[in-house]
mmCIF file of C-alpha atoms in Angstrom:
data_model
loop_
_atom_site.group_PDB
_atom_site.id
_atom_site.type_symbol
_atom_site.label_atom_id
_atom_site.label_comp_id
_atom_site.label_asym_id
_atom_site.label_seq_id
_atom_site.Cartn_x
_atom_site.Cartn_y
_atom_site.Cartn_z
ATOM 1 C CA MET P 27 -23.844 6.249 15.523
ATOM 2 C CA HIS P 28 -25.314 2.759 15.384
ATOM 3 C CA PHE P 29 -24.683 0.284 18.209
ATOM 4 C CA THR P 30 -24.198 -3.250 16.922
ATOM 5 C CA SER P 31 -23.579 -5.266 20.111
ATOM 6 C CA GLU P 32 -23.144 -4.920 23.841
ATOM 7 C CA GLN P 33 -21.888 -6.980 26.760
ATOM 8 C CA ARG P 34 -21.286 -6.538 30.471
ATOM 9 C CA LEU P 35 -17.713 -6.931 31.661
ATOM 10 C CA ASP P 36 -16.372 -7.146 35.196
ATOM 11 C CA ASP P 37 -17.680 -4.598 37.704
ATOM 12 C CA GLY P 38 -20.681 -3.973 35.463
ATOM 13 C CA VAL P 39 -18.734 -2.072 32.809
ATOM 14 C CA LEU P 40 -20.834 -1.869 29.649
ATOM 15 C CA GLU P 41 -18.957 -2.481 26.394
ATOM 16 C CA ARG P 42 -20.730 -1.525 23.182
ATOM 17 C CA GLU P 43 -19.538 -1.908 19.623
ATOM 18 C CA PHE P 44 -20.711 0.749 17.193
ATOM 19 C CA THR P 45 -20.322 1.971 13.653
ATOM 20 C CA LEU P 46 -20.204 5.604 12.580
ATOM 21 C CA ASP P 47 -20.305 6.169 8.827
ATOM 22 C CA GLU P 48 -18.986 2.604 8.451
ATOM 23 C CA ILE P 49 -16.122 3.237 10.876
ATOM 24 C CA PRO P 50 -16.071 0.596 13.661
ATOM 25 C CA GLY P 51 -15.620 1.680 17.252
ATOM 26 C CA LEU P 52 -15.934 0.633 20.870
ATOM 27 C CA LEU P 53 -17.454 2.446 23.839
ATOM 28 C CA TRP P 54 -17.031 1.494 27.480
ATOM 29 C CA THR P 55 -19.078 3.093 30.274
ATOM 30 C CA PRO P 56 -18.803 2.508 34.044
ATOM 31 C CA GLY P 57 -21.317 0.165 35.603
ATOM 32 C CA SER P 58 -22.873 2.968 37.609
ATOM 33 C CA ALA P 59 -23.196 5.355 34.666
ATOM 34 C CA SER P 60 -26.892 4.731 34.123
ATOM 35 C CA ALA P 61 -27.685 5.631 37.719
ATOM 36 C CA SER P 62 -25.500 8.722 38.055
ATOM 37 C CA ALA P 63 -24.739 12.015 36.352
ATOM 38 C CA PRO P 64 -23.124 11.964 32.889
ATOM 39 C CA VAL P 65 -19.470 10.964 33.106
ATOM 40 C CA PRO P 66 -16.296 12.415 31.553
ATOM 41 C CA LEU P 67 -14.930 10.797 28.400
ATOM 42 C CA ILE P 68 -11.422 9.679 27.440
ATOM 43 C CA LEU P 69 -10.657 8.925 23.786
ATOM 44 C CA LEU P 70 -8.284 5.957 23.546
ATOM 45 C CA GLY P 71 -5.663 6.384 20.850
ATOM 46 C CA HIS P 72 -3.760 3.376 19.496
ATOM 47 C CA PRO P 73 -1.379 2.394 16.674
ATOM 48 C CA PRO P 74 -2.802 1.371 13.280
ATOM 49 C CA LEU P 75 -2.690 -2.364 14.014
ATOM 50 C CA GLY P 76 -6.453 -3.007 14.029
ATOM 51 C CA LEU P 77 -8.938 -2.972 16.897
ATOM 52 C CA ARG P 78 -9.060 -6.768 17.102
ATOM 53 C CA ARG P 79 -5.321 -7.025 17.623
ATOM 54 C CA MET P 80 -5.288 -4.069 20.019
ATOM 55 C CA TYR P 81 -8.389 -5.164 21.948
ATOM 56 C CA PRO P 82 -6.649 -6.754 24.983
ATOM 57 C CA ARG P 83 -4.671 -3.587 25.666
ATOM 58 C CA LEU P 84 -7.600 -1.287 24.925
ATOM 59 C CA VAL P 85 -10.044 -3.099 27.185
ATOM 60 C CA ALA P 86 -7.480 -3.137 30.003
ATOM 61 C CA ARG P 87 -7.117 0.631 29.692
ATOM 62 C CA ALA P 88 -10.897 1.022 29.503
ATOM 63 C CA MET P 89 -11.465 -1.049 32.645
ATOM 64 C CA HIS P 90 -8.860 0.956 34.540
ATOM 65 C CA SER P 91 -10.542 4.194 33.458
ATOM 66 C CA ALA P 92 -14.034 2.908 34.296
ATOM 67 C CA ALA P 93 -12.886 2.197 37.837
ATOM 68 C CA GLU P 94 -12.038 5.892 38.083
ATOM 69 C CA GLY P 95 -15.467 6.904 36.751
ATOM 70 C CA PHE P 96 -14.594 7.617 33.117
ATOM 71 C CA ALA P 97 -16.219 6.475 29.898
ATOM 72 C CA THR P 98 -13.735 5.552 27.160
ATOM 73 C CA ALA P 99 -14.100 5.126 23.419
ATOM 74 C CA THR P 100 -11.981 4.311 20.412
ATOM 75 C CA ILE P 101 -12.388 3.989 16.651
ATOM 76 C CA GLU P 102 -10.672 1.971 13.946
ATOM 77 C CA LEU P 103 -8.002 3.988 12.146
ATOM 78 C CA PRO P 104 -8.069 4.436 8.351
ATOM 79 C CA GLY P 105 -6.694 1.454 6.464
ATOM 80 C CA SER P 106 -6.662 -0.758 9.581
ATOM 81 C CA GLY P 107 -8.660 -3.759 10.728
ATOM 82 C CA ASP P 108 -11.715 -4.426 8.585
ATOM 83 C CA ARG P 109 -11.656 -0.991 6.960
ATOM 84 C CA PRO P 110 -10.822 -0.740 3.233
ATOM 85 C CA ARG P 111 -7.191 -1.173 2.320
ATOM 86 C CA TRP P 112 -5.135 1.981 1.960
ATOM 87 C CA PRO P 113 -2.378 1.237 -0.586
ATOM 88 C CA ALA P 114 -0.385 4.417 0.146
ATOM 89 C CA ALA P 115 -0.230 3.576 3.847
ATOM 90 C CA GLU P 116 0.760 -0.016 3.108
ATOM 91 C CA GLN P 117 3.563 1.229 0.868
ATOM 92 C CA ALA P 118 4.779 3.602 3.573
ATOM 93 C CA ARG P 119 4.809 0.785 6.146
ATOM 94 C CA SER P 120 6.686 -1.421 3.680
ATOM 95 C CA ASP P 121 9.293 1.307 3.124
ATOM 96 C CA LEU P 122 9.665 1.692 6.877
ATOM 97 C CA ARG P 123 10.176 -2.041 7.419
ATOM 98 C CA ARG P 124 12.735 -2.154 4.621
ATOM 99 C CA ALA P 125 14.755 0.688 6.160
ATOM 100 C CA LEU P 126 14.646 -0.815 9.658
ATOM 101 C CA GLU P 127 15.604 -4.303 8.474
ATOM 102 C CA ALA P 128 18.514 -2.851 6.504
ATOM 103 C CA GLY P 129 19.680 -0.879 9.517
ATOM 104 C CA GLU P 130 19.303 2.361 7.575
ATOM 105 C CA PRO P 131 18.129 5.703 8.988
ATOM 106 C CA VAL P 132 14.402 6.289 8.546
ATOM 107 C CA SER P 133 14.184 9.261 6.209
ATOM 108 C CA ASP P 134 11.912 12.261 6.698
ATOM 109 C CA GLY P 135 10.148 11.256 3.495
ATOM 110 C CA ILE P 136 9.207 7.846 4.887
ATOM 111 C CA VAL P 137 8.008 9.350 8.181
ATOM 112 C CA ASP P 138 5.955 12.007 6.393
ATOM 113 C CA ALA P 139 4.337 9.432 4.087
ATOM 114 C CA LEU P 140 3.593 7.149 7.035
ATOM 115 C CA ILE P 141 2.145 9.705 9.467
ATOM 116 C CA LEU P 142 0.893 12.894 7.821
ATOM 117 C CA PRO P 143 -1.841 11.322 5.621
ATOM 118 C CA LEU P 144 -2.967 9.257 8.617
ATOM 119 C CA VAL P 145 -3.339 12.418 10.718
ATOM 120 C CA GLU P 146 -5.260 14.168 7.946
ATOM 121 C CA LYS P 147 -7.723 11.277 7.622
ATOM 122 C CA ALA P 148 -8.029 10.187 11.245
ATOM 123 C CA VAL P 149 -8.502 13.500 13.057
ATOM 124 C CA PRO P 150 -11.784 14.469 11.313
ATOM 125 C CA GLU P 151 -13.078 10.967 12.060
ATOM 126 C CA TRP P 152 -12.177 11.311 15.736
ATOM 127 C CA ARG P 153 -13.978 14.654 15.841
ATOM 128 C CA ALA P 154 -17.092 13.155 14.233
ATOM 129 C CA ALA P 155 -17.001 10.329 16.763
ATOM 130 C CA LEU P 156 -16.712 12.882 19.546
ATOM 131 C CA ASP P 157 -19.821 14.668 18.244
ATOM 132 C CA ALA P 158 -21.766 11.408 18.397
ATOM 133 C CA LEU P 159 -20.413 10.311 21.763
ATOM 134 C CA LEU P 160 -21.194 13.610 23.478
ATOM 135 C CA SER P 161 -24.787 13.383 22.236
ATOM 136 C CA LEU P 162 -25.319 10.298 24.423
ATOM 137 C CA PRO P 163 -27.066 11.070 27.725
ATOM 138 C CA GLU P 164 -24.604 9.041 29.791
ATOM 139 C CA ILE P 165 -21.587 11.062 28.579
ATOM 140 C CA GLY P 166 -21.174 14.694 29.496
ATOM 141 C CA GLY P 167 -17.516 15.621 29.284
ATOM 142 C CA PRO P 168 -14.986 17.028 29.900
ATOM 143 C CA VAL P 169 -12.973 15.097 27.326
ATOM 144 C CA GLY P 170 -9.420 13.782 27.376
ATOM 145 C CA TYR P 171 -7.264 12.020 24.784
ATOM 146 C CA SER P 172 -4.979 9.179 25.808
ATOM 147 C CA GLY P 173 -2.463 7.211 23.767
ATOM 148 C CA GLY P 174 -0.877 7.239 20.345
ATOM 149 C CA VAL P 175 -0.285 7.757 17.453
ATOM 150 C CA ILE P 176 1.234 10.807 19.162
ATOM 151 C CA SER P 177 0.878 12.983 16.033
ATOM 152 C CA ILE P 178 -2.879 12.333 16.025
ATOM 153 C CA GLY P 179 -2.992 13.405 19.669
ATOM 154 C CA ILE P 180 -1.058 16.570 18.854
ATOM 155 C CA ARG P 181 -3.402 17.554 16.021
ATOM 156 C CA LEU P 182 -6.501 16.823 18.109
ATOM 157 C CA ALA P 183 -5.158 18.867 21.017
ATOM 158 C CA VAL P 184 -4.628 21.805 18.657
ATOM 159 C CA VAL P 185 -7.879 21.770 16.663
ATOM 160 C CA GLU P 186 -10.427 20.249 19.069
ATOM 161 C CA PRO P 187 -11.429 22.736 21.804
ATOM 162 C CA ARG P 188 -13.462 20.086 23.656
ATOM 163 C CA ILE P 189 -10.292 18.214 24.653
ATOM 164 C CA SER P 190 -9.264 19.482 28.082
ATOM 165 C CA ALA P 191 -6.191 17.312 28.736
ATOM 166 C CA ALA P 192 -4.073 14.740 26.908
ATOM 167 C CA GLY P 193 -1.976 11.782 27.948
ATOM 168 C CA LEU P 194 0.377 11.023 25.057
ATOM 169 C CA PHE P 195 2.469 7.918 24.412
ATOM 170 C CA ALA P 196 5.880 8.704 22.921
ATOM 171 C CA GLY P 197 7.213 5.975 20.661
ATOM 172 C CA SER P 198 5.825 6.560 17.181
ATOM 173 C CA PHE P 199 7.665 8.425 14.444
ATOM 174 C CA VAL P 200 6.908 12.170 14.367
ATOM 175 C CA PRO P 201 7.182 14.265 11.185
ATOM 176 C CA ARG P 202 9.145 17.490 11.542
ATOM 177 C CA ALA P 203 6.014 19.473 10.668
ATOM 178 C CA MET P 204 4.331 18.183 13.820
ATOM 179 C CA PHE P 205 6.928 19.888 16.008
ATOM 180 C CA GLU P 206 5.510 23.241 14.947
ATOM 181 C CA GLU P 207 2.009 22.055 15.786
ATOM 182 C CA ALA P 208 3.284 20.862 19.167
ATOM 183 C CA ARG P 209 4.166 24.457 20.001
ATOM 184 C CA GLN P 210 0.473 25.316 19.604
ATOM 185 C CA VAL P 211 -0.667 22.734 22.188
ATOM 186 C CA THR P 212 -1.822 24.459 25.379
ATOM 187 C CA VAL P 213 -3.839 21.803 27.264
ATOM 188 C CA PRO P 214 -2.276 20.009 30.260
ATOM 189 C CA LEU P 215 -0.084 17.124 29.086
ATOM 190 C CA HIS P 216 1.073 13.852 30.625
ATOM 191 C CA VAL P 217 3.664 12.235 28.331
ATOM 192 C CA LEU P 218 4.784 8.629 28.770
ATOM 193 C CA LEU P 219 8.187 7.538 27.436
ATOM 194 C CA GLN P 220 9.710 4.066 27.537
ATOM 195 C CA TRP P 221 13.423 4.815 27.800
ATOM 196 C CA ASP P 222 14.602 1.720 25.913
ATOM 197 C CA ASP P 223 11.817 1.603 23.304
ATOM 198 C CA GLU P 224 13.335 -0.335 20.388
ATOM 199 C CA GLY P 225 11.560 1.668 17.694
ATOM 200 C CA ASN P 226 11.677 5.070 19.331
ATOM 201 C CA ASP P 227 14.146 7.876 18.769
ATOM 202 C CA ARG P 228 14.585 8.910 22.400
ATOM 203 C CA GLN P 229 16.145 12.274 21.592
ATOM 204 C CA ALA P 230 13.328 13.088 19.180
ATOM 205 C CA ALA P 231 10.820 12.274 21.920
ATOM 206 C CA LEU P 232 12.645 14.587 24.330
ATOM 207 C CA ASP P 233 12.798 17.341 21.699
ATOM 208 C CA LEU P 234 9.078 16.961 21.054
ATOM 209 C CA PHE P 235 8.310 17.253 24.748
ATOM 210 C CA ASP P 236 10.387 20.413 24.888
ATOM 211 C CA ALA P 237 8.426 21.825 21.937
ATOM 212 C CA PHE P 238 4.992 21.456 23.537
ATOM 213 C CA GLY P 239 3.535 24.861 24.370
ATOM 214 C CA SER P 240 1.543 23.722 27.390
ATOM 215 C CA LYS P 241 2.273 25.516 30.635
ATOM 216 C CA GLU P 242 1.487 22.304 32.505
ATOM 217 C CA LYS P 243 3.315 19.318 31.068
ATOM 218 C CA SER P 244 5.067 16.374 32.666
ATOM 219 C CA LEU P 245 7.284 13.654 31.204
ATOM 220 C CA HIS P 246 7.143 10.190 32.795
ATOM 221 C CA ALA P 247 10.050 8.030 31.633
ATOM 222 C CA HIS P 248 10.440 4.369 32.591
ATOM 223 C CA MET P 249 13.203 1.899 31.862
ATOM 224 C CA GLY P 250 12.248 -0.863 29.465
ATOM 225 C CA GLY P 251 11.047 -1.512 25.952
ATOM 226 C CA HIS P 252 7.857 -0.594 24.147
ATOM 227 C CA THR P 253 5.677 -3.203 25.859
ATOM 228 C CA GLY P 254 7.289 -2.894 29.285
ATOM 229 C CA VAL P 255 5.088 -0.104 30.639
ATOM 230 C CA PRO P 256 4.758 -0.604 34.418
ATOM 231 C CA GLN P 257 1.403 -0.679 36.218
ATOM 232 C CA SER P 258 2.403 2.474 38.081
ATOM 233 C CA ALA P 259 2.336 4.360 34.778
ATOM 234 C CA GLY P 260 -1.368 3.618 34.398
ATOM 235 C CA ASP P 261 -2.009 4.753 37.942
ATOM 236 C CA ALA P 262 -0.199 8.040 37.322
ATOM 237 C CA ALA P 263 -2.176 8.633 34.121
ATOM 238 C CA ALA P 264 -5.437 7.974 35.968
ATOM 239 C CA GLN P 265 -4.483 10.541 38.590
ATOM 240 C CA PHE P 266 -3.688 13.041 35.838
ATOM 241 C CA PHE P 267 -7.090 12.656 34.202
ATOM 242 C CA THR P 268 -8.879 12.737 37.549
ATOM 243 C CA ARG P 269 -7.269 16.109 38.262
ATOM 244 C CA HIS P 270 -8.211 17.602 34.923
ATOM 245 C CA LEU P 271 -11.498 15.972 33.941
ATOM 246 C CA LYS P 272 -13.319 15.885 37.290
#
């Protein structure tokens, strides 16, 4: 891991950009981290829209988490942002747009092509980033995962034993194969669902929640579209991670 820049944000939060095997990422640590014991870490998941485009939402989540005493980190997803183009992913996104614009059902084939290769590429990168992040003296775990793409969160919760809890954002397409993996998830779960999400199959989200194997799981549904998440949802997620990571 190579840090390329740093800046202090409000309340002394330290934001550092880094690269890991040419993968860009961002790390935020609370202002008091250097003067206290190592802090827990939350990995911030996000859609494949590029870190620059997602930055305002990511930094808001990071600042909220820092106020609760958590470090947060994220990495650029394959084929996004300044990373090399991924023609297969671009074709899958094009097929998805075409189906949605035509008012046609999104086929399993389109969903599989869009999500499954992304999971296969992104999850090993997240695990490598976690190796590097936990080697830093200011970060000590436990570790949580928060956000989407929900299928990436599912795979990480299954294969990465260092993740102790996950807050997942329903709203992205989920391949049928991921439902079987969801049954293998056992960590505590906090799932956020926007009830009127324009691009979300609500029933599929409910079926996925039912499939999760975790003994402790809660579904938090709010009226409104994809970007209408209320402030109270962030507060509830913070309370969830405080219970399980501290």
